[in-house]
Coordinates of C-alpha atoms in Angstrom, one line a residue:
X183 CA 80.6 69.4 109.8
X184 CA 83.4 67.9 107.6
X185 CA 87.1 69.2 107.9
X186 CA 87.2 67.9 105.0
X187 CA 86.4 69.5 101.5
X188 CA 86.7 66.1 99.8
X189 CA 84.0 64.9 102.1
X190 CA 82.0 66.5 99.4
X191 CA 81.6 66.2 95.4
X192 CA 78.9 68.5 94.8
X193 CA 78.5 72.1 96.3
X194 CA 75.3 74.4 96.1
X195 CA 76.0 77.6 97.0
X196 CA 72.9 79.8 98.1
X197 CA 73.9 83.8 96.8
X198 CA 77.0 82.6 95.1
X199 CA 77.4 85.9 93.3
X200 CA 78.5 87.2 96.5
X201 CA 82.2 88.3 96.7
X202 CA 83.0 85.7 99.7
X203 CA 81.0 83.1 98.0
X204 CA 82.3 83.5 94.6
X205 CA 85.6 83.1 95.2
X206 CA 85.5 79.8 97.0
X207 CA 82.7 78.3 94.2
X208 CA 85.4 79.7 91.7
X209 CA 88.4 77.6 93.6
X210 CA 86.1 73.8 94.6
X211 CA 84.9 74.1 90.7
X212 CA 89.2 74.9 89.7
X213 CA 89.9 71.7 91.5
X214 CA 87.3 69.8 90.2
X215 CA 84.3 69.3 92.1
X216 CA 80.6 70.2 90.9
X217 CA 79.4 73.4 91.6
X218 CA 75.7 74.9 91.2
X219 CA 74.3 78.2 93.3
X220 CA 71.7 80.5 92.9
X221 CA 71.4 84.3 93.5
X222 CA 68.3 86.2 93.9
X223 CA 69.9 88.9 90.7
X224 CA 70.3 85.6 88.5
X225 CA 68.1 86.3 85.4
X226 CA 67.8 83.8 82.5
X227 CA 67.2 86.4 79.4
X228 CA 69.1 89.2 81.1
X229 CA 72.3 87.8 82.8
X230 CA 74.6 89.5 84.5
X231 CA 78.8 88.6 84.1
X232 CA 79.1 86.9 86.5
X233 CA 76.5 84.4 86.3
X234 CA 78.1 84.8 82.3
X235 CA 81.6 83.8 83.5
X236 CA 79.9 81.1 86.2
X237 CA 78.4 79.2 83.2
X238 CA 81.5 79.3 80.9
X239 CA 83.3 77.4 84.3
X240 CA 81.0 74.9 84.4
X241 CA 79.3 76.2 87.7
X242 CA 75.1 75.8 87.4
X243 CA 73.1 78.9 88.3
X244 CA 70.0 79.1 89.5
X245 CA 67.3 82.2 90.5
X246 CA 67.1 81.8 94.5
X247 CA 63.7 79.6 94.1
X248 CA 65.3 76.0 95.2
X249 CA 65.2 74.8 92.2
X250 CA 68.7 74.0 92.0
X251 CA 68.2 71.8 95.9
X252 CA 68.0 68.4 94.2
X253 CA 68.9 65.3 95.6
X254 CA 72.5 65.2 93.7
X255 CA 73.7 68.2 96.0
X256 CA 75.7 67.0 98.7
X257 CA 75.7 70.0 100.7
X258 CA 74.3 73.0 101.4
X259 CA 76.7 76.3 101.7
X260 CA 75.2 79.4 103.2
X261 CA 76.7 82.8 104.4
X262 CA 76.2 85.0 107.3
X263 CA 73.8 87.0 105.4
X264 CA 71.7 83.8 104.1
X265 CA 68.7 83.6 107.3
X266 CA 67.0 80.5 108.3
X267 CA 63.9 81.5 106.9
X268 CA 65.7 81.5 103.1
X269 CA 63.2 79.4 100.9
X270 CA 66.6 77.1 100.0
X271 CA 67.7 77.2 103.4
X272 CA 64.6 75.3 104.4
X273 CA 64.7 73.0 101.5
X274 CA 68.1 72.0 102.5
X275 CA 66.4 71.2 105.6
X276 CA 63.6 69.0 104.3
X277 CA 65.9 67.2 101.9
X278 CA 67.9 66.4 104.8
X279 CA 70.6 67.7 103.0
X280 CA 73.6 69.3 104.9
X281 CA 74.0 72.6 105.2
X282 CA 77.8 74.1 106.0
X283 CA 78.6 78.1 106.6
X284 CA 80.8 79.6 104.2
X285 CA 83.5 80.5 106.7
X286 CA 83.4 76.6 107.7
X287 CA 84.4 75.5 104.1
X288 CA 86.9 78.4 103.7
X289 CA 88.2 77.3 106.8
X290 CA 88.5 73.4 105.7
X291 CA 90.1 74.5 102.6
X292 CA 93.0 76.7 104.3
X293 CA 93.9 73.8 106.5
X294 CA 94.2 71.4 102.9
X295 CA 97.0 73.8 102.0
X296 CA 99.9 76.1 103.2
X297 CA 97.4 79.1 103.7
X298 CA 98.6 82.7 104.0
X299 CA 96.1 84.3 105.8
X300 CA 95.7 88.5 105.4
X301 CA 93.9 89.8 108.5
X302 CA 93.0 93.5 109.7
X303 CA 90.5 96.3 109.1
X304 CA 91.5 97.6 106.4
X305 CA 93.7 96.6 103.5
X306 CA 92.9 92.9 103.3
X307 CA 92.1 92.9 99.8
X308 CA 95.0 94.9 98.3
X309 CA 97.3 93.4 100.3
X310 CA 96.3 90.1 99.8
X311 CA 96.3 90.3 96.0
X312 CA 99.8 91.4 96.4
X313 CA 101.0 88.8 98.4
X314 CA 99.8 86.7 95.3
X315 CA 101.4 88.6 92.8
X316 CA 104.4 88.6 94.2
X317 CA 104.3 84.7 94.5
X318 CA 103.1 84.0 91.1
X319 CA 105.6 86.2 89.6
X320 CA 108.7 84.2 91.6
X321 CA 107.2 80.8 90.0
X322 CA 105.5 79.8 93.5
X323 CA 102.3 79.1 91.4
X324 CA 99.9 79.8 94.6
X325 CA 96.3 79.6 94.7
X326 CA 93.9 82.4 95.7
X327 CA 91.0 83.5 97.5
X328 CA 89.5 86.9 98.5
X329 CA 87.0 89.3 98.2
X330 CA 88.1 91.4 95.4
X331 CA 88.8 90.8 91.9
X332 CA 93.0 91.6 90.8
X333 CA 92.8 93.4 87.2
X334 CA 95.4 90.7 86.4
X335 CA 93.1 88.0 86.8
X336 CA 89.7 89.7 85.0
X337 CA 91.4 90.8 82.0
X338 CA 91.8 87.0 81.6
X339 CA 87.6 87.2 81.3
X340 CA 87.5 85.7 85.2
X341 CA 85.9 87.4 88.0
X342 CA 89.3 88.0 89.4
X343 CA 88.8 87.0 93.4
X344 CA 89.9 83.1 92.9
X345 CA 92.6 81.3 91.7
X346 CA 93.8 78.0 91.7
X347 CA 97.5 77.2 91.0
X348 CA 99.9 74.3 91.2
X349 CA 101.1 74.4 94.3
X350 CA 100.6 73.4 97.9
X351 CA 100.6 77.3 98.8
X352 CA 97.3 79.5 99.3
X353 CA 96.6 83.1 99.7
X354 CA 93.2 84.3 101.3
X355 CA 91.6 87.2 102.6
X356 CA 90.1 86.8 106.4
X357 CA 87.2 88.2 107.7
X358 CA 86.9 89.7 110.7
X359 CA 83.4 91.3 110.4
X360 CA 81.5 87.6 110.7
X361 CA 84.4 86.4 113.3
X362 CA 85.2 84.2 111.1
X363 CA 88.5 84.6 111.2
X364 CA 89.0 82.5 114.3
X365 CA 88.5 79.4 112.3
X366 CA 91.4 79.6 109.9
X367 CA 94.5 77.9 111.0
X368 CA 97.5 79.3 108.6
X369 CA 101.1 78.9 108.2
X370 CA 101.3 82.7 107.9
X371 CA 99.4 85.4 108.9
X372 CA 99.5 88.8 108.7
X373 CA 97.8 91.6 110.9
X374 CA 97.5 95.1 109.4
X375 CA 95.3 97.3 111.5
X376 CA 93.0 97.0 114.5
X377 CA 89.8 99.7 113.8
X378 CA 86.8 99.9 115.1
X379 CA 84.7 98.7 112.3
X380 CA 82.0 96.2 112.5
X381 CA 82.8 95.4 115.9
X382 CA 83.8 97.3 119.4
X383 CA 88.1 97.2 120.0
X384 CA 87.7 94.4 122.7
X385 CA 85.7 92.2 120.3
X386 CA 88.3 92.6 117.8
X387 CA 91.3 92.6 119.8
X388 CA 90.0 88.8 121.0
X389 CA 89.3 88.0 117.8
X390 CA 93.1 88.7 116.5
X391 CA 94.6 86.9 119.6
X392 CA 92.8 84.0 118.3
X393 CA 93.8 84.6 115.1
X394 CA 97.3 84.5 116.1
X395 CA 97.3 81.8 118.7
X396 CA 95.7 79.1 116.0
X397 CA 98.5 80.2 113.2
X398 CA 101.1 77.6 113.2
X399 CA 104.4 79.7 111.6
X400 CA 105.0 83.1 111.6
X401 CA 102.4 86.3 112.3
X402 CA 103.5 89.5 111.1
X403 CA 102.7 92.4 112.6
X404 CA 102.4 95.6 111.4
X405 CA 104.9 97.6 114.2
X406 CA 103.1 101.6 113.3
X407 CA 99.4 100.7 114.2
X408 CA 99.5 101.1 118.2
X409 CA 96.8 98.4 118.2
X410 CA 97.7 96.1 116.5
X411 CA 101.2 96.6 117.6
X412 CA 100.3 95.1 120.9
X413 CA 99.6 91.9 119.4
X414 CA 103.3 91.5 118.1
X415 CA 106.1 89.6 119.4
X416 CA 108.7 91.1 117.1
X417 CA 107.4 94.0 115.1
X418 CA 108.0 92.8 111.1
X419 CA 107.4 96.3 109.5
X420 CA 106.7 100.0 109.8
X421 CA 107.6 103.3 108.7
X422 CA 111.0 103.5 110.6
X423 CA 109.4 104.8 114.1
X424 CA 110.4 101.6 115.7
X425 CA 114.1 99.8 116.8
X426 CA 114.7 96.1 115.8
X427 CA 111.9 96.4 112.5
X428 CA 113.0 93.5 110.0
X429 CA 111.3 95.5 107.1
X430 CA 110.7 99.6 107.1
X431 CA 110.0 101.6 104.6
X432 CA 111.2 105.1 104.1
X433 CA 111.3 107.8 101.7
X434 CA 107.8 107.5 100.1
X435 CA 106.6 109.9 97.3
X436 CA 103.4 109.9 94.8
X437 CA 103.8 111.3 91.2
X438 CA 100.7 111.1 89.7
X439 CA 98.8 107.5 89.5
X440 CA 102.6 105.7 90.5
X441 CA 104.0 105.8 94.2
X442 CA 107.8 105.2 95.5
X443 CA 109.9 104.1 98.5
X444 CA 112.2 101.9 99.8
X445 CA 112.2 98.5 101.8
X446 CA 115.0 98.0 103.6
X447 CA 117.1 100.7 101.0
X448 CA 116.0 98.9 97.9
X449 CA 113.7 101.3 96.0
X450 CA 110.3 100.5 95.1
X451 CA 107.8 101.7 91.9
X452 CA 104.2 100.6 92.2
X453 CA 101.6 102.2 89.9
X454 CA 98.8 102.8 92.6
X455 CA 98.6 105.6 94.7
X456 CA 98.2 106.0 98.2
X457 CA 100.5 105.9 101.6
X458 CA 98.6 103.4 102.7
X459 CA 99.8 101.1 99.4
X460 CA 103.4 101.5 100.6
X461 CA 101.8 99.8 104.1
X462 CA 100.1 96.8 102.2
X463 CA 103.4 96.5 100.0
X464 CA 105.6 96.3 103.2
X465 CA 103.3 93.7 104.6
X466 CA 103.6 92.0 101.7
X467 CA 107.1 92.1 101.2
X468 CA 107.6 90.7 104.9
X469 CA 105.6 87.9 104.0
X470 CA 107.2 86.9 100.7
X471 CA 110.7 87.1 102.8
X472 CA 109.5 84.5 105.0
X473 CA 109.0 82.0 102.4
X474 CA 112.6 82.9 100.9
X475 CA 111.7 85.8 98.4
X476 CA 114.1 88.5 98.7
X477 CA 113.7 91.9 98.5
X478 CA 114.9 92.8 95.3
X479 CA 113.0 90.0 93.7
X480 CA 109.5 91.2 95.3
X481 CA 110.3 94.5 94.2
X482 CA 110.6 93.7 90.6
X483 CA 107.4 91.7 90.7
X484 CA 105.1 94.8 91.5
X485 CA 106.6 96.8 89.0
X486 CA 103.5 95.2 86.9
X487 CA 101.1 94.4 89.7
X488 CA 98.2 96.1 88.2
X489 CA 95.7 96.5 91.0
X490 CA 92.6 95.4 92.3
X491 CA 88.6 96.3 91.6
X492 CA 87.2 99.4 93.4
X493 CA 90.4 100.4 95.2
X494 CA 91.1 103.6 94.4
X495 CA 90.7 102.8 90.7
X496 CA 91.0 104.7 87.8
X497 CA 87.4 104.8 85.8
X498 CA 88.7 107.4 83.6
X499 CA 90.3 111.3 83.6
X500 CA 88.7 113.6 80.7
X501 CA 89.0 117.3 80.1
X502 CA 91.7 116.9 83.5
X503 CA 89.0 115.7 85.2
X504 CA 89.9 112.4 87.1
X505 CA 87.2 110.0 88.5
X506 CA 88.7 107.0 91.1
X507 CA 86.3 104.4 92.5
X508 CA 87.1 103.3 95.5
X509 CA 85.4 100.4 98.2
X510 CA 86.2 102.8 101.2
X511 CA 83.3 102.2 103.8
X512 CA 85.3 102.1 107.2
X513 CA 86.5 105.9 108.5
X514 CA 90.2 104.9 108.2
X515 CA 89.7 103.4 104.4
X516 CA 87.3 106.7 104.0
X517 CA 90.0 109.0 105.1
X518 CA 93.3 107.2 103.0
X519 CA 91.3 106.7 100.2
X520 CA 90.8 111.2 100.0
X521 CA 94.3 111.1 101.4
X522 CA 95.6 109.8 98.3
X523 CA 93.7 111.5 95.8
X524 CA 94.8 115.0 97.4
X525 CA 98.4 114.0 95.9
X526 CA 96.7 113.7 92.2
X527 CA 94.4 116.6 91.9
X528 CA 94.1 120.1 93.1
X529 CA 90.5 119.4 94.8
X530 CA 88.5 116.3 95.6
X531 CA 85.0 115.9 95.9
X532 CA 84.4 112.5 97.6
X533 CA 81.0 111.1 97.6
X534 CA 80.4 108.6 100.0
X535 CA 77.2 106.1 100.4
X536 CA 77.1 104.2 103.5
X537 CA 76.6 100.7 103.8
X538 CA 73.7 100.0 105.7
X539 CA 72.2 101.4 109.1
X540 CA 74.0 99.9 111.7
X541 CA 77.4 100.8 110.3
X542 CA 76.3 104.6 110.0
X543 CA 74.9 104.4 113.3
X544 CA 78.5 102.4 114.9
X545 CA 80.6 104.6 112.9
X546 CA 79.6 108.2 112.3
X547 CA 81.2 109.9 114.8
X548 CA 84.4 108.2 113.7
X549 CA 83.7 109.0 110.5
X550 CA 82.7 112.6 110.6
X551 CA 86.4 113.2 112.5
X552 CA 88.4 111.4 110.0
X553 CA 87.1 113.2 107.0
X554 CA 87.5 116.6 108.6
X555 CA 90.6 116.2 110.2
X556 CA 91.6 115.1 106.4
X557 CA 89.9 117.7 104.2
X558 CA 91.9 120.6 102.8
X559 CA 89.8 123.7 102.6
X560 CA 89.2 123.1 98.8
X561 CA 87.9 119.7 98.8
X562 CA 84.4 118.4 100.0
X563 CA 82.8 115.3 101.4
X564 CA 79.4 114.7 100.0
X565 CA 76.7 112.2 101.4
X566 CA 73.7 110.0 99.9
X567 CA 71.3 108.3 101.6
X568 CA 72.2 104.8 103.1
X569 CA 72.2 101.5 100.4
X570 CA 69.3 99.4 102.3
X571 CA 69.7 95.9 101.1
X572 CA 66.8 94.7 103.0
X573 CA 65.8 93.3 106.0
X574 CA 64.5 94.2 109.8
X575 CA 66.5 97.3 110.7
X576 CA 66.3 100.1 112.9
X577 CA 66.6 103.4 110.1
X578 CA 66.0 106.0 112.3
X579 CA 69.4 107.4 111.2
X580 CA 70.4 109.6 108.4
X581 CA 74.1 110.5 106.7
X582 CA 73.0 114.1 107.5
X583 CA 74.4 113.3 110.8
X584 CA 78.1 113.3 109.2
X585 CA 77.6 116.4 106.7
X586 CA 76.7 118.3 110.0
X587 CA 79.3 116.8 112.0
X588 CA 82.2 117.9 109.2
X589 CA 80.3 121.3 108.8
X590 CA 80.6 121.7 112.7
X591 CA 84.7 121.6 112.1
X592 CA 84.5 124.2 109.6
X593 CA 85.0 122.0 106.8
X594 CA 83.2 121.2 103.3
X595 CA 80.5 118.7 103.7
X596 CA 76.9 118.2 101.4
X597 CA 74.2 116.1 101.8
X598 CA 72.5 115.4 98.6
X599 CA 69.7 112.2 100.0
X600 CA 69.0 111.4 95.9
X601 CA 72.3 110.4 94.4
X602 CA 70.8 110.8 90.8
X603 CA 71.1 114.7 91.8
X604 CA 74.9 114.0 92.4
X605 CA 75.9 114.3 88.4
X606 CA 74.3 117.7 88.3
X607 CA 75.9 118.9 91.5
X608 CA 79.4 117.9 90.1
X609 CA 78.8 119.7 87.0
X610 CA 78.4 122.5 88.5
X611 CA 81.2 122.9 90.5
X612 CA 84.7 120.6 89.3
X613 CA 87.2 122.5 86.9
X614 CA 90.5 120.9 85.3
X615 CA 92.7 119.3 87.6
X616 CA 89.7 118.0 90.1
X617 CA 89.7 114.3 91.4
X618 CA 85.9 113.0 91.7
X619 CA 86.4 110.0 94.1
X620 CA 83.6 107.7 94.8
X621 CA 83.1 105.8 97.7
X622 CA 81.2 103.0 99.1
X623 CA 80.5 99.4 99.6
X624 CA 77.7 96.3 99.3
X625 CA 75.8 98.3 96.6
X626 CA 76.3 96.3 93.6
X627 CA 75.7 99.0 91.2
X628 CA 78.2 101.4 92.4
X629 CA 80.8 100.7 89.6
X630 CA 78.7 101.4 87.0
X631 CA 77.7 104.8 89.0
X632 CA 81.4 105.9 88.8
X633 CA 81.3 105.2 85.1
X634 CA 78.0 107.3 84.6
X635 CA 79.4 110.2 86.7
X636 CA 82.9 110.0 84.7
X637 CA 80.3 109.8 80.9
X638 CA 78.3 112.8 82.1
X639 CA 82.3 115.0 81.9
X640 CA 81.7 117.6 79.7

């Protein structure tokens, strides 16, 4: 396949409401090329925003029925998730028209620019979108790509994951999960964390070796994950555990929805919460550095960095009541995300829906010590049953597995299978000064569940 993204004028992507895909449509149609996909939610009378905000870009949508496959595309983009039996994949096919993976094209376009590439477990997204901020708010005008929408960017009416700017310089998330990560071939990278999530440690540990070997500048490591640690040959930032750190951080504290610290002795004021912020801040700091940013100048940049969809966001607090929606689906993202919201109320109840089958299955042992180990005596953990988004998969798995797991270590855990029972469950039990955090991942819908558990307040 082409290196090439000029190799092409006309892109169809097939499920291009998807986070990966719609960022990279968003950025080929930003720098002028034609753009079309389909998705099998697209509706013509009822549409949903995004296929709204596609259309007012001058990106074509289509329902996933291959009408949109007409001799004028030049190619083909699928994902991971897209199978060979897809009724477009096969049209592609007939057509004889090309058909490229999405992690192919990303990777064509990072090696067009001077990419920044945010690898790790967890904290891609938010880090990533901060790395960004930082830039755009020094005049570096970069361009963006990643797989979650920066409130910045969708107050502007956009869907928030892709940007395109003037310059040669280009932030994107990369993706472990697929192993597509080995294809990208940055200027900078940066490795946050090494979990097991998706993928067994030795799988992952290879992946982030090639990761680093194929990234032509600098690779920053973060120096307080043990894992990830190992892949560092000198350790760019921590929490002050380690000699010889270029950037620690020190001194953190969370006051309500705003966290503190300093990098380096020059103080910090973000308004997000979470420990695990002061991390992706320090990451991103490190990286800014390297393309001349100082400290003091990154620091007064996220004074107005607003965020980023689903992480640990604020849907609204009523009657004292808070409600934070949060993308959380991996134990360590699970565990921080409750972690945080124990500094802003006096008791949490987390909900959590996992992600499909096999990740319950890979990860519930993990999962069931994380939450317990981080569980105060007031707060609970409460299950649903799995989002299914179709497929041939082995089910014979239930979230019960966790609730009894926690329960085992003396701590709070329910398992409610119907989540439309959750809203009466909550009513029952939260009282002024309670955080209601909602977790999970994949299920489209789950935004607008936070909202109808934060309207049912009374």
């Amino acid at each position: 396949m082409a290196k090439n993204i000029d190799s092409f004028q006309h892109y169809f992507f097939v499920g291009i409401a998807g986070t990966g895909m719609s960022a990279i449509a968003q950025y080929l149609r930003g720098i002028g090329k034609n753009v079309s996909g389909s998705d099998r939610l697209f509706n013509k009378d009822n549409k949903m925003l995004i296929q709204e905000q596609f259309e007012s870009m001058g990106i074509v949508c289509h329902f996933q029925d291959a009408s949109g496959i007409t001799p004028d595309v030049d190619v083909v983009v699928v994902s991971t998730a897209i199978e060979e039996s897809n009724v477009e994949y096969q049209a592609a096919l007939q057509k004889g028209i090309p058909i490229m993976k999405r992690s192919e094209l990303l990777a064509a376009i990072s090696v067009s620019k001077r990419t920044i590439a945010v690898g790790g477990t967890s904290g891609k997204s938010t880090t990533t979108s901060m790395i960004f901020h930082i830039l755009q708010e020094n005049g570096y005008s970069p361009s963006l790509i990643t797989g979650a929408g920066l409130t910045a960017l969708q107050k502007k009416g956009l869907p928030g994951n892709a940007w395109v700017g003037e310059s040669d310089w280009l932030v994107i998330e990369s993706d472990e999960s697929d192993g597509s990560i080995v294809n990208y071939l940055p200027e900078i990278s940066v490795l946050l964390n090494i979990d097991r999530d998706h993928k067994e440690f030795d799988e992952l540990i290879e992946l982030f070796s090639t990761f680093k070997k194929n990234t032509h500048g600098r690779f920053i490591v973060n120096a307080d994950h043990p894992v990830a640690a190992k892949l560092s040959e000198k350790p760019e930032f921590d929490f002050g555990a380690n000699q010889g750190v270029g950037f620690v951080g020190k001194d953190f504290q969370q006051k309500g929805f705003e966290i503190s610290f300093s990098v380096n002795g020059v103080p910090f004021h973000i308004p997000v919460i979470g420990k695990h912020n002061m991390e992706n801040t320090l990451a991103s700091v490190a990286v800014a550095s390297a393309i001349g940013i100082s400290i003091e100048d990154s620091t007064k940049a996220m004074t107005s960095y607003e965020g980023i969809y689903r992480r640990t966001q604020l849907v609204g607090l009523k009657n004292d009541i808070c409600v934070i929606d949060d993308f959380a689906h991996n134990p360590a993202e699970v565990a921080a995300a409750i972690r945080a919201c124990q500094q802003v109320g006096k008791r949490v109840f987390a909900w959590f829906q996992p992600h499909g089958f096999g990740p319950l299955r890979f990860m519930h042992e993990e999962l069931g010590e994380e939450v317990a180990a981080t569980l105060r005596s007031e707060d609970e953990f409460i299950l649903s049953d799995v989002y299914y988004a179709g497929g041939s998969v082995d089910k014979n798995i239930s979230p019960k597995i966790v609730s009894d797991a926690i329960q085992a270590k003396n701590a709070k855990a329910t398992f409610i299978p119907d989540r439309s029972e959750l809203t009466g469950y909550l009513q029952s039990l939260y009282q002024p000064g309670d955080v209601v955090l909602m977790m999970g991942a994949r299920d489209t819908t789950l935004s607008d569940f936070a909202l109808e558990i934060f309207e049912a307040i009374k």
